[in-house]
CSV table of C-alpha atoms in Angstrom, one decimal:
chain,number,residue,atom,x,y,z
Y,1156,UNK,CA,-113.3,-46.9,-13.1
Y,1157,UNK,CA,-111.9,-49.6,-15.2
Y,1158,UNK,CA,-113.3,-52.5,-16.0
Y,1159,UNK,CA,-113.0,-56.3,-15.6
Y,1160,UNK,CA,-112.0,-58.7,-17.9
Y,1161,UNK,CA,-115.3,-59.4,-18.8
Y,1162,UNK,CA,-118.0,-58.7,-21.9
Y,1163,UNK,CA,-121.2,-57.0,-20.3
Y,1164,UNK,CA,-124.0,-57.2,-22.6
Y,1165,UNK,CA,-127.0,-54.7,-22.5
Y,1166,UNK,CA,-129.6,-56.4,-21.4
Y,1167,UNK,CA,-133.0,-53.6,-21.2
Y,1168,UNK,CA,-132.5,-49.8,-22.0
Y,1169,UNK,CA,-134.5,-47.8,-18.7
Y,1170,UNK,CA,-133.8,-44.2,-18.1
Y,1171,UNK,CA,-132.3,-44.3,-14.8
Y,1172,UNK,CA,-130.7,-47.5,-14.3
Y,1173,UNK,CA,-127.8,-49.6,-16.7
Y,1174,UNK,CA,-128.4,-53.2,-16.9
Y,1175,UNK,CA,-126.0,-55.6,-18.5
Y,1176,UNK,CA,-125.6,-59.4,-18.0
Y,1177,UNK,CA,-122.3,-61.6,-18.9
Y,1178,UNK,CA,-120.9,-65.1,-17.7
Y,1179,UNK,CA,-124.0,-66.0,-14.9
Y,1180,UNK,CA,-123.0,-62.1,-13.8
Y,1181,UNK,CA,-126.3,-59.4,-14.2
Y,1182,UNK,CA,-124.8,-55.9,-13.2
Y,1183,UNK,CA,-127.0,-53.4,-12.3
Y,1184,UNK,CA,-125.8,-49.9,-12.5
Y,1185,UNK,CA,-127.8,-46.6,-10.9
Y,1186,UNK,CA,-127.1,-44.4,-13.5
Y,1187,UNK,CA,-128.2,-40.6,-11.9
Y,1188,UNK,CA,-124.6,-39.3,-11.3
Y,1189,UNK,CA,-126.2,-36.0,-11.1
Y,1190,UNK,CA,-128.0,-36.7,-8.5
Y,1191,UNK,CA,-125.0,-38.8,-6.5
Y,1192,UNK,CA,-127.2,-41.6,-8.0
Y,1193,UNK,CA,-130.4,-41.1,-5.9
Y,1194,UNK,CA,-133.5,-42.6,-6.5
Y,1195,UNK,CA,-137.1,-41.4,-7.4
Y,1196,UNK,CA,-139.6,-44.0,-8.0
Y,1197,UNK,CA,-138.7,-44.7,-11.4
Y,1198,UNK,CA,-135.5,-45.5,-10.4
Y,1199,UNK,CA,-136.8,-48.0,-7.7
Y,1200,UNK,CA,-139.2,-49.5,-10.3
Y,1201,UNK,CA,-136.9,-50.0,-13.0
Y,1202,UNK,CA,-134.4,-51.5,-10.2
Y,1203,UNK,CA,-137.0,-54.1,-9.0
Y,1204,UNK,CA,-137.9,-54.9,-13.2
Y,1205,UNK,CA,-134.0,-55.9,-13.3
Y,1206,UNK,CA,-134.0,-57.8,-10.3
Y,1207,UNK,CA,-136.8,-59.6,-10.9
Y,1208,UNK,CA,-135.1,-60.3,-14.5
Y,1209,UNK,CA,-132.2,-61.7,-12.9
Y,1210,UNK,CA,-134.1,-63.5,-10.0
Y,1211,UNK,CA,-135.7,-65.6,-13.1
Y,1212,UNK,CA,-132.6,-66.1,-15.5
Y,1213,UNK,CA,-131.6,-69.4,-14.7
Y,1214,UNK,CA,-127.9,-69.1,-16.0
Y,1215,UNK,CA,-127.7,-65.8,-13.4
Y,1216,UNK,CA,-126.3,-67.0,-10.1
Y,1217,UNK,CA,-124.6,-63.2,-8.7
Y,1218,UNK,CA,-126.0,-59.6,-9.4
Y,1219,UNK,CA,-123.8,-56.8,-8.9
Y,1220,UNK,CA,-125.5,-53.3,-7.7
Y,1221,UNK,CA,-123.2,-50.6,-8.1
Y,1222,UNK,CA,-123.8,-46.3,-9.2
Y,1223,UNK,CA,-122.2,-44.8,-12.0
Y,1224,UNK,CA,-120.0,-41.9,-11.8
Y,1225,UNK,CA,-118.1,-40.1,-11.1
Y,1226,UNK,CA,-120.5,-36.7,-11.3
Y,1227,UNK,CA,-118.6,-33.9,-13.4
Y,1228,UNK,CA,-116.9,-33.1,-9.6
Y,1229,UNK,CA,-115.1,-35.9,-10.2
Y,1230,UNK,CA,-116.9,-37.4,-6.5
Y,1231,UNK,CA,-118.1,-41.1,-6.8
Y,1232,UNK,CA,-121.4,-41.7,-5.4
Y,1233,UNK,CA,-123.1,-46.1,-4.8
Y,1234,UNK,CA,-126.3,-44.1,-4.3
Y,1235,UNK,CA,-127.3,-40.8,-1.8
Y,1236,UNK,CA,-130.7,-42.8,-0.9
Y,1237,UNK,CA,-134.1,-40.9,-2.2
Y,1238,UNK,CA,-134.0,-38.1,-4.4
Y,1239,UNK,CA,-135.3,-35.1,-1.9
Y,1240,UNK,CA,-136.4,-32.9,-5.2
Y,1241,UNK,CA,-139.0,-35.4,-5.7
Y,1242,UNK,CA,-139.8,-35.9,-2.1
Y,1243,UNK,CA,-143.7,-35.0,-0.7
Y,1244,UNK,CA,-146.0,-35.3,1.6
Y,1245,UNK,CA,-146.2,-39.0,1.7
Y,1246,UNK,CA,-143.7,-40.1,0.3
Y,1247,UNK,CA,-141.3,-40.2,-2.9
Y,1248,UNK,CA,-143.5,-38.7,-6.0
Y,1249,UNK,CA,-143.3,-40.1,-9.3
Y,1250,UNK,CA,-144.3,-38.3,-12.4
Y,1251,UNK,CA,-148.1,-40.0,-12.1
Y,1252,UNK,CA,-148.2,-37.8,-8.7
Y,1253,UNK,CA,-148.5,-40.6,-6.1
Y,1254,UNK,CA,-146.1,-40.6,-3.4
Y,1255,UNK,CA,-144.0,-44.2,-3.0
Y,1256,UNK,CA,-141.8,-45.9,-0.7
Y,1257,UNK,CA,-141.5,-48.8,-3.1
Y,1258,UNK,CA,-137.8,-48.9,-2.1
Y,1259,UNK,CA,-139.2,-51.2,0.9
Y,1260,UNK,CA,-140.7,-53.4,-2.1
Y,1261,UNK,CA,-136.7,-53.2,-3.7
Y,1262,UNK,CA,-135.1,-54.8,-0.3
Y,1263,UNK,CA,-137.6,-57.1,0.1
Y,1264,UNK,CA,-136.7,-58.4,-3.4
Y,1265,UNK,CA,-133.1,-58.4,-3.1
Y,1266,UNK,CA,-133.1,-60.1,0.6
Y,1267,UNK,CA,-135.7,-62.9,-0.8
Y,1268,UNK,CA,-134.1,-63.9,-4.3
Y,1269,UNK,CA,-132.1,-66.9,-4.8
Y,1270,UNK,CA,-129.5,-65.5,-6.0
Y,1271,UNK,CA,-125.9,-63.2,-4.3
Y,1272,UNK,CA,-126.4,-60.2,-4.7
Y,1273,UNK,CA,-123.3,-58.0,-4.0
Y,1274,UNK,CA,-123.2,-54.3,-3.7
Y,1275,UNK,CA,-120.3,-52.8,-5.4
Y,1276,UNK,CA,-119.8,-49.1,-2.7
Y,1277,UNK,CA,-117.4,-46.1,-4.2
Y,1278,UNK,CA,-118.0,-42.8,-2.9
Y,1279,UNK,CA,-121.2,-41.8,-0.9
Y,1280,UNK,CA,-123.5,-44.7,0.1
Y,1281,UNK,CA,-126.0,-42.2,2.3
Y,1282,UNK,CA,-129.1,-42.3,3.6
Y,1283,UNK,CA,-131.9,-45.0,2.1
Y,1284,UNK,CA,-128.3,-45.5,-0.3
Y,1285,UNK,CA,-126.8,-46.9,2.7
Y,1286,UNK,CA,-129.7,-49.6,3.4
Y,1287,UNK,CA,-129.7,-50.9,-0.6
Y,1288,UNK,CA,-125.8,-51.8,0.4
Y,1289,UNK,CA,-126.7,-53.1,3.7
Y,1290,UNK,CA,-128.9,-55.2,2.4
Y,1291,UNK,CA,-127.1,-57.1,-0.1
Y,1292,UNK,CA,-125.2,-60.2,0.5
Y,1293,UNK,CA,-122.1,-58.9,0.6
Y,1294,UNK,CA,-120.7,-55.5,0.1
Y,1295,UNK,CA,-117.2,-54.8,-1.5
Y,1296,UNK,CA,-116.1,-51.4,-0.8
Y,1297,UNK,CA,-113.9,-48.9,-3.1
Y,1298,UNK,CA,-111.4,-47.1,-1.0
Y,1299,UNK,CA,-113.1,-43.6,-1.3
Y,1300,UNK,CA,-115.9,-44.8,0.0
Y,1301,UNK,CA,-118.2,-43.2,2.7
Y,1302,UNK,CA,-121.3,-44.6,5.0
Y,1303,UNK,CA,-123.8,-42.7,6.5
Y,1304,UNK,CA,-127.2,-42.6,7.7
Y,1305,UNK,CA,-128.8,-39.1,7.7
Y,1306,UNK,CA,-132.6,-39.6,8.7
Y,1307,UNK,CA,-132.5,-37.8,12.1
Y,1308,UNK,CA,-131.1,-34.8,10.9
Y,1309,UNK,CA,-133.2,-34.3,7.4
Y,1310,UNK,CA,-136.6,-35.7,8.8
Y,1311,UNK,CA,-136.9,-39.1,8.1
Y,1312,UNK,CA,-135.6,-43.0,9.5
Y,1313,UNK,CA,-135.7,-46.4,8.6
Y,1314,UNK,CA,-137.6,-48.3,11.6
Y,1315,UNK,CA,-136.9,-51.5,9.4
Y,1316,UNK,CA,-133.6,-53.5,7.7
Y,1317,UNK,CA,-132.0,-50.3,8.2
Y,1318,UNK,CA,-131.8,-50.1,11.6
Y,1319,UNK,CA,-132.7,-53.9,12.9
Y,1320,UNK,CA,-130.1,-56.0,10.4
Y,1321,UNK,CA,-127.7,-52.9,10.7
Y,1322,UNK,CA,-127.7,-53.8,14.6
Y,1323,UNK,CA,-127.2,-57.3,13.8
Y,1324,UNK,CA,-124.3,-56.9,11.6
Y,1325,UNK,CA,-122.4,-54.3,14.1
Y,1326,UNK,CA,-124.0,-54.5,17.1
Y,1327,UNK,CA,-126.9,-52.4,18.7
Y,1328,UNK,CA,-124.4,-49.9,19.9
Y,1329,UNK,CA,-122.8,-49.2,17.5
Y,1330,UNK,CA,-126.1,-49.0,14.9
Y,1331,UNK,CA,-127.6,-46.4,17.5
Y,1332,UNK,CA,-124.2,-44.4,17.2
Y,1333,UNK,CA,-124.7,-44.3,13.6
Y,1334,UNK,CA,-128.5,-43.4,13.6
Y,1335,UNK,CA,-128.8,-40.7,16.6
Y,1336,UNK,CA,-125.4,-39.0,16.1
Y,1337,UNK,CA,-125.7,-39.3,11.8
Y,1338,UNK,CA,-121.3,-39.6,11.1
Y,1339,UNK,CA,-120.0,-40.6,7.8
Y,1340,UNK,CA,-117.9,-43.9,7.9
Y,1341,UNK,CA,-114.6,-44.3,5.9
Y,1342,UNK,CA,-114.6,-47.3,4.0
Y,1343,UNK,CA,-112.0,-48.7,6.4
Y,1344,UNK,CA,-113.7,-47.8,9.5
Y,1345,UNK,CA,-116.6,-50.2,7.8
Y,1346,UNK,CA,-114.4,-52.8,7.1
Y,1347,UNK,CA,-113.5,-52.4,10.6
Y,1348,UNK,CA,-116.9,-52.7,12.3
Y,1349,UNK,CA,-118.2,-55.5,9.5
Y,1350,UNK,CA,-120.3,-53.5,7.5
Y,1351,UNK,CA,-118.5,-54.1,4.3
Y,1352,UNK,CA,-116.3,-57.6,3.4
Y,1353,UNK,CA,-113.3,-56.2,1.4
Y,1354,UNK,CA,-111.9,-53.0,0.6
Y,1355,UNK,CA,-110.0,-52.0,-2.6
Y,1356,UNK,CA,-108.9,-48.9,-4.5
Y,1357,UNK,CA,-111.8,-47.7,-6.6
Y,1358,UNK,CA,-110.1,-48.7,-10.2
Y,1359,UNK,CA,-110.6,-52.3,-8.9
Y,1360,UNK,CA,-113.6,-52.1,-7.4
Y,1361,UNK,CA,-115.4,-53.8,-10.5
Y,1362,UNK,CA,-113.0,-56.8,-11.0
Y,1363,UNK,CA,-113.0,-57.5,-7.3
Y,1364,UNK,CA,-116.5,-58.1,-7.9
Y,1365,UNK,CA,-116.6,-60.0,-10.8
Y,1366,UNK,CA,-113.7,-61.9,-9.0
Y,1367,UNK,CA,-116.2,-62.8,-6.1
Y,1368,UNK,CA,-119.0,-63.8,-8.7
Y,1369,UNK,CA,-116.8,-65.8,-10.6
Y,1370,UNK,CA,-115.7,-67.9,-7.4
Y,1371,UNK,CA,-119.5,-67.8,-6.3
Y,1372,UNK,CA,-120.3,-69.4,-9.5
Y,1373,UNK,CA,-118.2,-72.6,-8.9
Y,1374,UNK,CA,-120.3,-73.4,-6.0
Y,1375,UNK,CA,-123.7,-75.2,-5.3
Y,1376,UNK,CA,-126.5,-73.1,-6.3
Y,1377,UNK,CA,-128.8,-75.1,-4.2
Y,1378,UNK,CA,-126.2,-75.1,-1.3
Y,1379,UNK,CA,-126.1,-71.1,-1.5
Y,1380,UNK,CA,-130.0,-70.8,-2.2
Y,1381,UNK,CA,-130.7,-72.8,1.2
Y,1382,UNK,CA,-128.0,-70.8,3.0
Y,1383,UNK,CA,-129.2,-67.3,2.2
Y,1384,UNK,CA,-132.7,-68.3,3.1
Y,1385,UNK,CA,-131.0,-70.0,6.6
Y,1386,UNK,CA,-129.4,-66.6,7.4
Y,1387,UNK,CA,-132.4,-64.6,6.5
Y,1388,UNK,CA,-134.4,-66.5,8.5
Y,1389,UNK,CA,-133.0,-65.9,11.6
Y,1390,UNK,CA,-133.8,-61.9,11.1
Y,1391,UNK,CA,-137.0,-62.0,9.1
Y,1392,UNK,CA,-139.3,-63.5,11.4
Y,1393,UNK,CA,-141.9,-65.3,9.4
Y,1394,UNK,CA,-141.6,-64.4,5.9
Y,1395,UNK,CA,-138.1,-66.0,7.0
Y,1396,UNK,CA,-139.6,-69.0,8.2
Y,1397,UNK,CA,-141.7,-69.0,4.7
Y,1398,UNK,CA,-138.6,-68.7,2.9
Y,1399,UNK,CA,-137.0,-71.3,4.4
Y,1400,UNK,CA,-139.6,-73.7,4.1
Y,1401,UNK,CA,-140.2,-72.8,0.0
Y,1402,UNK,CA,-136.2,-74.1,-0.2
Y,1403,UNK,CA,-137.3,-77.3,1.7
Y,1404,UNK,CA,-140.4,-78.0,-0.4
Y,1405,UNK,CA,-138.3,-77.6,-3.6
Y,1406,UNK,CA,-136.2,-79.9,-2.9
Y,1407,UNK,CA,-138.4,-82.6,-1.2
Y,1408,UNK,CA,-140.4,-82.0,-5.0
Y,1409,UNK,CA,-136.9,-83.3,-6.5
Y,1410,UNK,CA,-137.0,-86.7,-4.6
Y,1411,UNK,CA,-137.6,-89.7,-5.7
Y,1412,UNK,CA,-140.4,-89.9,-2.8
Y,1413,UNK,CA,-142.0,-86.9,-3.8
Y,1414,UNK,CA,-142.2,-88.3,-7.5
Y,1415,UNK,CA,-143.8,-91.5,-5.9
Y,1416,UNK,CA,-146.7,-89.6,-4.2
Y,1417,UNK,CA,-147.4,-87.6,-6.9
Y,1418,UNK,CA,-147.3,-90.3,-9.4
Y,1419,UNK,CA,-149.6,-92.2,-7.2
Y,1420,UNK,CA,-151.8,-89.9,-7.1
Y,1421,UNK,CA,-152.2,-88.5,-10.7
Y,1422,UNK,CA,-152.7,-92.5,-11.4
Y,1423,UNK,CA,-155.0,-93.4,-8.9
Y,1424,UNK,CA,-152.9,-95.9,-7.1
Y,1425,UNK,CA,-151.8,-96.1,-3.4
Y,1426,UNK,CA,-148.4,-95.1,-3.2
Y,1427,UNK,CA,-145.3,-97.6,-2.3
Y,1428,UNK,CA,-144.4,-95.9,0.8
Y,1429,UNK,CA,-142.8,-98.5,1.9
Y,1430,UNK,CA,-139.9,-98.4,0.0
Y,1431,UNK,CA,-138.4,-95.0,1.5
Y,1432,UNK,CA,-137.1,-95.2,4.8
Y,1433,UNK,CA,-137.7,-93.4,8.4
Y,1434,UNK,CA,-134.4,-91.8,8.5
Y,1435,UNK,CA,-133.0,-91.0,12.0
């Protein structure tokens, strides 16, 4: 896959993921083509360390998630969800023996941070692979691309973003048909049903990206902070709500009527309230 006209720099060395970081651009690459880039808990955990990275790197605006490849079959993979080798009896089981689903902690993360995170799809985005796309900003797919959920038919589901936002984004019939009847999805038939924004042949696939983040990046942060907690909101019940709010108290903090009330306070005065109007 070529690359964009842009410098990455390594950022951390993990063993399972690639992190780089260049022009308010972190990329974050699953690097287990072996394993059509499935994740064990290590993976998941050295995912959330770079997302929490970026989340706090105030020159990083846009985060690219994309899978290394292609495997020695020449197949491309974003990610083939968990890593069934590793899977037990509760869970996903890491080399200290307990059994995870910290994935859930990984969506979480990527839904709630301030920042666009867009999932870059070629090949095989399967399984808990498929939700990590869904539930990025915006998802730019490679023409070889191919969605699927596969829970019904290997034992497992995803009762959460993976079935509830899928329905929002095509439609409770149509994220049923994918659940119960388990079909892989073309990359166009995606485009088709708005589960992916933009389709493009897989050699592109990284510019196209960096193309979005670069236009991303000429835009209001706070503006695009307040709108991804607006549309979260609407799905994520409370911790939507909470969300919301957090964007509202940070900037009420940055007025100038904010300043006066804490001032006041902190010097033991009565604030001027007076001077700040009851807006209509």
């Amino acid at each position: 896959m070529s690359t964009a006209d842009i410098t990455w720099k390594p950022v951390k060395n993990y063993a399972d993921i690639l992190y780089h970081k260049a022009d308010g651009i972190a990329k974050i690459t699953i690097n287990r083509p072996e394993k059509r880039n499935a994740f064990r808990p290590q993976t998941v955990f050295e995912m959330y360390d770079a997302f929490a990275d970026a989340r706090e790197d105030q020159s990083i605006g846009v985060v690219l998630l994309t899978g290394a490849g292609p495997h020695t079959d020449g197949k491309y993979a974003f990610c083939a969800g968990g890593d069934q080798s590793v899977r037990g009896h509760a869970g996903y089981v890491g080399d200290d023996g307990v059994p995870r689903l910290n994935v859930l902690d990984l969506q979480k993360l990527i839904r709630s941070m301030p920042k666009v995170v867009i999932a870059l799809v070629a090949g095989y985005a399967v399984g808990g692979g498929h939700v990590l796309h869904l539930v990025c900003d915006l998802t730019i797919a490679a023409d070889n691309g191919v969605f699927s959920q596969v829970g019904p038919k290997m034992g497992s589901f995803d009762g959460g973003f993976g079935s509830s936002y899928l329905a929002r984004i095509v439609g409770q019939k149509k994220a049923r048909e994918i659940w119960y009847l388990c079909r892989q999805y073309t990359a166009a038939q995606a485009l088709d049903m708005g589960l992916v924004n933009a389709v493009v042949p897989v050699a592109q696939l990284e510019a196209e990206g960096v193309k979005w983040a670069r236009e991303i990046l000429t835009h209001s942060p706070l503006a695009i902070r307040c709108l991804k907690s607006a549309f979260n909101a609407d799905v994520d019940g409370q911790s939507g709500i909470q969300e919301l709010a957090g964007n509202a108290t940070l900037l009420y903090y940055m007025t100038d009527e904010a300043k006066e009330f804490h001032s006041a306070q902190r010097e033991k005065r009565k604030p001027d309230a007076r001077k700040f109007p009851w807006l209509p």
